[in-house]
Coordinates of C-alpha atoms and ligand atoms in Angstrom, one line a residue:
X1152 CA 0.0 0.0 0.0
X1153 CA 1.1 3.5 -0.7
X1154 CA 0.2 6.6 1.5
X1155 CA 0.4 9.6 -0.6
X1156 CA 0.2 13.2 1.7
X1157 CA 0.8 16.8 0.8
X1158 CA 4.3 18.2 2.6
X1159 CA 2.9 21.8 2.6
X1160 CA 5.6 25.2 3.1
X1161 CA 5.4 27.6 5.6
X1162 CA 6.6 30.9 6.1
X1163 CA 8.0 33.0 8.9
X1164 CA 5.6 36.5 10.1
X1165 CA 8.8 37.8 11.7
X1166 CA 11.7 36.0 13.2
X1167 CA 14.3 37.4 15.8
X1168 CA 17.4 36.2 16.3
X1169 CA 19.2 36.0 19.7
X1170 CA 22.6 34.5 21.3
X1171 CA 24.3 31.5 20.1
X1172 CA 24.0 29.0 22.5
X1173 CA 26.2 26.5 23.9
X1174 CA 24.9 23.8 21.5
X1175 CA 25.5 26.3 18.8
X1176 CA 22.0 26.9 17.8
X1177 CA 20.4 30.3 18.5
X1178 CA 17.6 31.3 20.4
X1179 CA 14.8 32.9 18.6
X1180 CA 11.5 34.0 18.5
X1181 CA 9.1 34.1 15.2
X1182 CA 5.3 33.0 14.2
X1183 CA 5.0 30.1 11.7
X1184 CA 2.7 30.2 9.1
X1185 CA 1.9 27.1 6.8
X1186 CA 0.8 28.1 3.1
X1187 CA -1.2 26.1 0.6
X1188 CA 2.1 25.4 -1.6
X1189 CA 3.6 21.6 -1.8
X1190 CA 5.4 18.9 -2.7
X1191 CA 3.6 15.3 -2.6
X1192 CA 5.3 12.7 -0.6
X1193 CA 4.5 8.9 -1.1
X1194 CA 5.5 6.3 1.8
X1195 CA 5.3 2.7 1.0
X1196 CA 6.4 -0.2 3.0
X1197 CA 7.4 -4.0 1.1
X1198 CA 9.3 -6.8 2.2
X1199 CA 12.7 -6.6 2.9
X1200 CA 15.0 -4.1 4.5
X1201 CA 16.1 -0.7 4.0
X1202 CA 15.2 2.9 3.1
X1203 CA 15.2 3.9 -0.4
X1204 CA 14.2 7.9 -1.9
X1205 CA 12.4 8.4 -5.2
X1206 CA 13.1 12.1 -6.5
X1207 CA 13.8 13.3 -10.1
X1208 CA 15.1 16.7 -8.8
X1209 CA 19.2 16.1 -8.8
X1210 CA 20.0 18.6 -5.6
X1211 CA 17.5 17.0 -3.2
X1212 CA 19.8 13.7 -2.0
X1213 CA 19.1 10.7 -1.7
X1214 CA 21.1 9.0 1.0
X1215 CA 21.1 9.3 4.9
X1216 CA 21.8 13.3 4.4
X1217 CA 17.8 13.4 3.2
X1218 CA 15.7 14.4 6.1
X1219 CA 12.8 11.8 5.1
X1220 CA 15.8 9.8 5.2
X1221 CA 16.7 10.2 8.9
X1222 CA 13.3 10.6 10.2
X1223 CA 12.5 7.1 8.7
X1224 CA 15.0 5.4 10.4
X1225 CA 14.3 7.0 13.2
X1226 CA 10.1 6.1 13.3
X1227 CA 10.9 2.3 12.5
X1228 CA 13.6 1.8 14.9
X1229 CA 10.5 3.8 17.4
X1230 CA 8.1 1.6 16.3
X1231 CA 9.9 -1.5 16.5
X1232 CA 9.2 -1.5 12.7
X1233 CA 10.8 -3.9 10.0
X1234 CA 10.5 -3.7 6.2
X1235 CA 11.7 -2.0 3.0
X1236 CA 10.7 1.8 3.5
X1237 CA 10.3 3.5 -0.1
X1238 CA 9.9 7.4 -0.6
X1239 CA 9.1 9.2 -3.6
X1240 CA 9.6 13.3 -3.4
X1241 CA 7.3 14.9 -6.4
X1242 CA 10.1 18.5 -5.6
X1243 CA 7.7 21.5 -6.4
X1244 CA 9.0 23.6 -3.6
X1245 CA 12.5 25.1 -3.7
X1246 CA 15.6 23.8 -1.8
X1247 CA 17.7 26.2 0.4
X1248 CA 14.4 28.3 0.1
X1249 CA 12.8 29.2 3.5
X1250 CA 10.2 27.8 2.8
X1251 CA 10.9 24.6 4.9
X1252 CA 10.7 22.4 2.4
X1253 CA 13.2 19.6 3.6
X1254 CA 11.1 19.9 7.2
X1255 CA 8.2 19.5 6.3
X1256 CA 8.7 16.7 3.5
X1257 CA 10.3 14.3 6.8
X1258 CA 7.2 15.5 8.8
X1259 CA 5.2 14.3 6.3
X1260 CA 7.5 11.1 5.7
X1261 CA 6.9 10.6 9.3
X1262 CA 2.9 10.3 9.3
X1263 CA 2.7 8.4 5.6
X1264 CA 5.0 6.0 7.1
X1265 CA 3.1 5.5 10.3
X1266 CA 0.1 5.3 8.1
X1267 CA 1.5 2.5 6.2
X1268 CA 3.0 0.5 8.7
X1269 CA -0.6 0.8 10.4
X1270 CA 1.3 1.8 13.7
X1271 CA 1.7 5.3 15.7
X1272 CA 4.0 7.0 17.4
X1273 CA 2.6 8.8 20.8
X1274 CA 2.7 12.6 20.3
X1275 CA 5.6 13.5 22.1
X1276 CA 7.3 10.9 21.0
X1277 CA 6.5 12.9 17.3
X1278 CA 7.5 16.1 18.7
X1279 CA 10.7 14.5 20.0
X1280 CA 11.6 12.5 17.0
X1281 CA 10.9 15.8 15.0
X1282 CA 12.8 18.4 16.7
X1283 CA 15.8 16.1 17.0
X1284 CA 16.0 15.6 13.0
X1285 CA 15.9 19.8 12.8
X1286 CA 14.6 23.2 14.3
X1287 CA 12.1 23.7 11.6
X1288 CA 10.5 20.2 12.0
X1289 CA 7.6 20.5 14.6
X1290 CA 5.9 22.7 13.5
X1291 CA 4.4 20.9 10.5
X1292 CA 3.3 18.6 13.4
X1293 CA 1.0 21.6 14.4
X1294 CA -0.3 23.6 11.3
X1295 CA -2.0 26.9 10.7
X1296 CA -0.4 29.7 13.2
X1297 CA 2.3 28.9 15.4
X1298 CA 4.9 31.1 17.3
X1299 CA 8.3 29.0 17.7
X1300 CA 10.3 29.8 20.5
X1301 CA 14.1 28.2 21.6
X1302 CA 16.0 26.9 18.4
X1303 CA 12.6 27.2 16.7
X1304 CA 11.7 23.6 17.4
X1305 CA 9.4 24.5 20.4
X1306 CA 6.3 25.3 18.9
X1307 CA 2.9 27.0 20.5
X1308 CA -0.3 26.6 18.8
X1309 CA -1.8 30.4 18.3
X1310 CA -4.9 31.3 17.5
X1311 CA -5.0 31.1 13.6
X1312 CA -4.7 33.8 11.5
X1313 CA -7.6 33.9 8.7
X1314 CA -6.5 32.4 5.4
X1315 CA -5.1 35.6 3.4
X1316 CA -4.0 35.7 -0.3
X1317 CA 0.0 35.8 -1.0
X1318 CA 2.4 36.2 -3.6
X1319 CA 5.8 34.1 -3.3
X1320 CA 8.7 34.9 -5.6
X1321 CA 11.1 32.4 -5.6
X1322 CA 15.3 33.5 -6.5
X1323 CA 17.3 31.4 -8.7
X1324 CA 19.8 31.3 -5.4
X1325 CA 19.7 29.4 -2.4
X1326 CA 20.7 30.4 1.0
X1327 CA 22.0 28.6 3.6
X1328 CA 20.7 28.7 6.8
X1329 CA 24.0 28.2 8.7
X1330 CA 26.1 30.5 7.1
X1331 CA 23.3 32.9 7.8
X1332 CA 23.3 32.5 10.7
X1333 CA 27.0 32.6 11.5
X1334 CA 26.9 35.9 9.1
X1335 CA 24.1 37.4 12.0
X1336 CA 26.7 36.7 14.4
X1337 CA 29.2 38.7 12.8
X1338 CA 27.1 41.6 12.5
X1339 CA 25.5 41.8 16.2
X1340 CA 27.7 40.6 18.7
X1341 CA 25.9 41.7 22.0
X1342 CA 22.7 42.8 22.9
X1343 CA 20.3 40.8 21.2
X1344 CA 19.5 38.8 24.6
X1345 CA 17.6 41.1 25.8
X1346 CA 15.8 42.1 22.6
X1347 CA 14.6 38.5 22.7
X1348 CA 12.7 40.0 25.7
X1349 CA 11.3 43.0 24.0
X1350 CA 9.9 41.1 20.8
X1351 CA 8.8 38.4 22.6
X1352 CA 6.3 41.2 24.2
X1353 CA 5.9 42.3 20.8
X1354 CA 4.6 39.3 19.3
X1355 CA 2.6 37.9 21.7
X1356 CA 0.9 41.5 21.8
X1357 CA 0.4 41.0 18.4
X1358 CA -0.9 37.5 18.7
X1359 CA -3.0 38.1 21.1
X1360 CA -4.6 41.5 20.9
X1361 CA -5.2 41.2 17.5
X1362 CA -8.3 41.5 16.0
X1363 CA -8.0 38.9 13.3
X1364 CA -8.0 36.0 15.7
X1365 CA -11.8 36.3 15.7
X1366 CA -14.1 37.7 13.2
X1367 CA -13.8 40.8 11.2
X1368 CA -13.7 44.1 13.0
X1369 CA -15.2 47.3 12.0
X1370 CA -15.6 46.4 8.5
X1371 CA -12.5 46.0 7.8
X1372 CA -11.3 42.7 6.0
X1373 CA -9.7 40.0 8.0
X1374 CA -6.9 40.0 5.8
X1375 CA -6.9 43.6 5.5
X1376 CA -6.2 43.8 9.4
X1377 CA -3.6 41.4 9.3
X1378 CA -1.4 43.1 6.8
X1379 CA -1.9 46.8 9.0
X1380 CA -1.2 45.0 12.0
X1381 CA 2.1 43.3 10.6
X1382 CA 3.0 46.8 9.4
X1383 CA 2.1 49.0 12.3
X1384 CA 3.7 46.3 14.8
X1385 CA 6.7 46.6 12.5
X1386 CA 7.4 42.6 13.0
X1387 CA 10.6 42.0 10.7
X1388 CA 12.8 39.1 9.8
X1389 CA 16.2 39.6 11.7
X1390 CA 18.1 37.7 8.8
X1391 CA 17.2 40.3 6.0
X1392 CA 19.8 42.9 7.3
X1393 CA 22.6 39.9 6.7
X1394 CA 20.7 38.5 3.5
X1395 CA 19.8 41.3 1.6
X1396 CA 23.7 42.8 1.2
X1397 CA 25.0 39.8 -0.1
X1398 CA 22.6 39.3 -2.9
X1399 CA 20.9 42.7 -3.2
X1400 CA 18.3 41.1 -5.9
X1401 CA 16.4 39.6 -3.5
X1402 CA 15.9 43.4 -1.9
X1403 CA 14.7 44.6 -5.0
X1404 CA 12.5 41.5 -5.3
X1405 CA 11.0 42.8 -1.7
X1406 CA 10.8 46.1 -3.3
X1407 CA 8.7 44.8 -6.5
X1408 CA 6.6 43.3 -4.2
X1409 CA 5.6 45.9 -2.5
X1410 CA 5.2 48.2 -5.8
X1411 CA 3.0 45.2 -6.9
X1412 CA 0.8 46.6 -4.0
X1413 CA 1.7 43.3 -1.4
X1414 CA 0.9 45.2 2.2
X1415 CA 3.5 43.4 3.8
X1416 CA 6.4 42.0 2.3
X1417 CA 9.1 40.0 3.9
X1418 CA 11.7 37.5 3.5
X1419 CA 11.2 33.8 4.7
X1420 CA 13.0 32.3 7.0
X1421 CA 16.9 32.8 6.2
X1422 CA 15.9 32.8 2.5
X1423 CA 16.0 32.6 -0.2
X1424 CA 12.1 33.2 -0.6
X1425 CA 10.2 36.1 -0.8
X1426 CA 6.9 36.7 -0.2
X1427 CA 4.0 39.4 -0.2
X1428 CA 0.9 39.3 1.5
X1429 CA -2.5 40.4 -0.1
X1430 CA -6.0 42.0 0.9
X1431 CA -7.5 39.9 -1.9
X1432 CA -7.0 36.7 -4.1
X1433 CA -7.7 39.1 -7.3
X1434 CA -5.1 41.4 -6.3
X1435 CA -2.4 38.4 -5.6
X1436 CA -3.2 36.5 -9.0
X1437 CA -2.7 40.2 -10.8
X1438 CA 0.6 40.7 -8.7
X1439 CA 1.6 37.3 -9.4
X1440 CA 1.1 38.2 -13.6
X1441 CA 3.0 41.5 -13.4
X1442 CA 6.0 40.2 -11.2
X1443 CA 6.4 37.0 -13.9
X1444 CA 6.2 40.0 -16.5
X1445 CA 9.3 41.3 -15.0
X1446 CA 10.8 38.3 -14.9
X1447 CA 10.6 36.8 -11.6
X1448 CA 9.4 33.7 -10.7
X1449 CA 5.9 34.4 -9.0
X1450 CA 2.8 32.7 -7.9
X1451 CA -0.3 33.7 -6.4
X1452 CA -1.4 31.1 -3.7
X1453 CA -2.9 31.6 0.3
X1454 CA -2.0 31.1 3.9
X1455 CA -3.4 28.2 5.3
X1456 CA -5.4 27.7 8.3
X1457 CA -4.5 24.3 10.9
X1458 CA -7.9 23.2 9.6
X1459 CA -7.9 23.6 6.1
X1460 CA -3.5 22.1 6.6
X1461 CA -4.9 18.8 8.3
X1462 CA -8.1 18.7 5.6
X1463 CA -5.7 18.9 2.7
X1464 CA -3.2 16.7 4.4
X1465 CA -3.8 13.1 3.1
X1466 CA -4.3 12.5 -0.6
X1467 CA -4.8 8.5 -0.5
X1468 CA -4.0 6.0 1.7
X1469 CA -5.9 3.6 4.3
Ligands
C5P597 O1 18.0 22.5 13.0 P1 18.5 22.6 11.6 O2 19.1 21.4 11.2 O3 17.5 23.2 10.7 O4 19.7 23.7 11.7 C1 20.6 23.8 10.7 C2 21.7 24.7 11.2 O5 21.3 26.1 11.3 C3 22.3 24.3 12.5 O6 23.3 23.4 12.4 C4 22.8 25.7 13.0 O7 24.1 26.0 12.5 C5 21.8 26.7 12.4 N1 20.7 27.0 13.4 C6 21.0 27.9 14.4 N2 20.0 28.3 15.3 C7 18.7 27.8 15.1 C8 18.4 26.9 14.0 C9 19.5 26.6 13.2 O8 22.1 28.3 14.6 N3 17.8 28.2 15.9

C-alpha cells in the first residue's frame, strides 16, 4: 500500500534572532505560518529491509543526508518497525528556500509511514523524533499559526490567523541557513538577549490583541487587518539585514513586491524566498502576472489555516 500526503511550506511572520548557544543553535523567536504550496510525498512499505528515496530533482539527496531519510530510520527503529521503506519526493517547492521544504517533507515522511506501517507514534514521541532531526520540523506537526520559541523547534499553537492571499517569488539562489546565521553573528555581537525580551512582548501582543484571531472588526477585511497590524507592529525578519547585502536582488524583489501593491512583504526564514501578503486573491493573482512580467518567478497562492493544513493533508492511503 502507498500513502500519498501533501508536505505543505510555511513561512515566517517575523523572526528574531538571539545569542548563540552553547549547542551552537540560536535562540529565537518568530510565528510560523503554513501556506497552501507543496510537494507530494509517497511512503510505502514491502518486504525486505532498507530505506530507499524516489526524487527526479538532482539537488535534493538521496542518501542518509535526506531528512525523510533520517526521520525514517528513526520512526521504525521507534516503532519497533521492519521492512523496505520506499519514498518518492514529487520536488515543487524550492531547496535552500525558507520555505521549509526539507522539514516539512520528513514531517510528512513521518505520518505516511506511520500510516503504512498501520502503527503510531505517541505525540511526544513525534514532537521529539521531529525536533531532533531539525529546528524547523515541529511545527508541520502543528499547522495553521504557530509562534516557535528556543531553536525554533518548540512550537505553540496560536490562534489562527484567517486564510489571506499571498504572492511568493522564488530566487534562482539558495541560501544557507547556517552560514546565515554565522553571518548574523558577525554583524551583532551583544545585545540581542535582551531584545529577545522586547519582541517576545511584541509578538505575543500581536498574537493576542489582534483582532483577526476572531471575526472581522469594524468592516475591515480580515486580511486587511492582518497586513496593517504586521506593518504598524513593524514585525521584521532579523536575517534580511545579513541577507539582503550579499545578494541585493532579493531586496529589490522585496521592493517589486511591494510596488505590486503586497501590504506586507518579507523574506522567509533565512531565504531565499520572498513573499508578499494580499488583501485579496484578485489582487495576488494580478501581482503574481506582473512580477512574472518582470521576470521573476511568482505565484499567487494563500495562507493556510490548521484546519484547512490537516483537511488537505492526506491525498490516499488507508
Ligand atoms: O535545526 P536545523 O538542522 O535546521 O539547523 C541547521 C543549522 O542552522 C544548525 O546546524 C545551526 O548551524 C543553524 N541554526 C542555528 N539556530 C537555530 C536553528 C538553526 O544556529 N535556531
Amino acid at each position: 500500500m502507498t500513502v500519498t500526503v501533501r508536505s505543505f511550506a510555511k513561512i515566517n511572520l517575523g523572526l528574531y534572532i538571539g545569542l548563540p548557544r552553547a549547542d551552537g543553535f540560536h535562540d529565537l523567536r518568530t510565528v510560523y505560518q503554513t501556506i497552501a504550496l507543496h510537494d507530494v510525498i509517497r511512503v510505502q512499505v514491502a518486504r525486505g529491509t532498507g530505506i530507499e528515496i524516489e526524487c527526479s530533482d538532482p539537488r535534493v539527496p538521496r542518501d542518509e543526508s535526506n531528512t525523510c531519510w533520517r526521520i525514517a530510520e528513526r520512526v521504525m527503529r521507534e516503532l519497533g518497525a521492519s521492512g523496505k521503506v520506499t519514498i518518492g519526493i514529487e520536488k515543487k517547492l524550492p531547496v535552500q528556500g525558507g520555505l521549509g521544504a526539507g522539514s516539512s517533507n520528513a514531517v510528512a515522511t513521518m505520518l505516511a509511514l506511520e500510516r503504512a506501517l498501520k502503527k503510531s507514534l505517541p505525540g511526544a514521541a513525534r514532537l521529539r523524533v521531529a525536533s531532533e532531526v531539525g529546528s524547523d520540523l515541529p511545527l508541520f506537526l502543528i499547522g495553521g499559526t504557530a509562534l516557535g520559541v528556543g531553536r525554533g523547534e518548540e512550537v505553540y499553537p496560536v490562534p489562527d490567523l484567517p486564510a489571506t492571499p499571498l504572492v511568493v517569488v522564488t530566487p534562482a539562489v539558495g541560501v544557507s541557513t547556517p552560514r546565515a546565521f554565522a553571518d548574523w553573528d558577525r554583524l551583532t555581537r551583544s545585545g540581542a538577549s535582551d531584545r529577545l525580551l522586547e519582541v517576545g512582548r511584541v509578538l505575543s501582543a500581536w498574537l493576542s490583541g489582534s483582532p483577526n484571531t476572531g471575526a472581522s472588526a469594524g468592516g475591515r477585511s480580515r486580511a486587511g487587518s492582518l497586513l496593517s497590524d504586521l506593518v504598524r507592529t513593524g514585525i521584521e525578519n532579523d536575517f534580511e539585514r545579513v541577507v539582503f547585502p550579499q545578494y541585493p536582488e532579493l531586496r529589490d524583489m522585496k521592493c517589486a513586491l511591494e510596488r505590486a501593491g503586497a501590504g506586507y512583504a518579507s523574506l522567509s526564514g533565512s531565504g531565499s524566498t520572498l513573499y508578499g501578503l494580499f488583501r485579496t486573491r484578485a489582487a495576488a493573482v494580478k501581482a503574481a502576472g506582473r512580477l512574472r512580467k518582470q521576470g521573476l518567478k511568482a505565484v499567487a497562492t494563500t495562507t493556510l489555516t490548521r484546519q484547512q493544513y490537516w483537511k488537505r493533508f492526506l491525498v490516499s492511503g488507508c
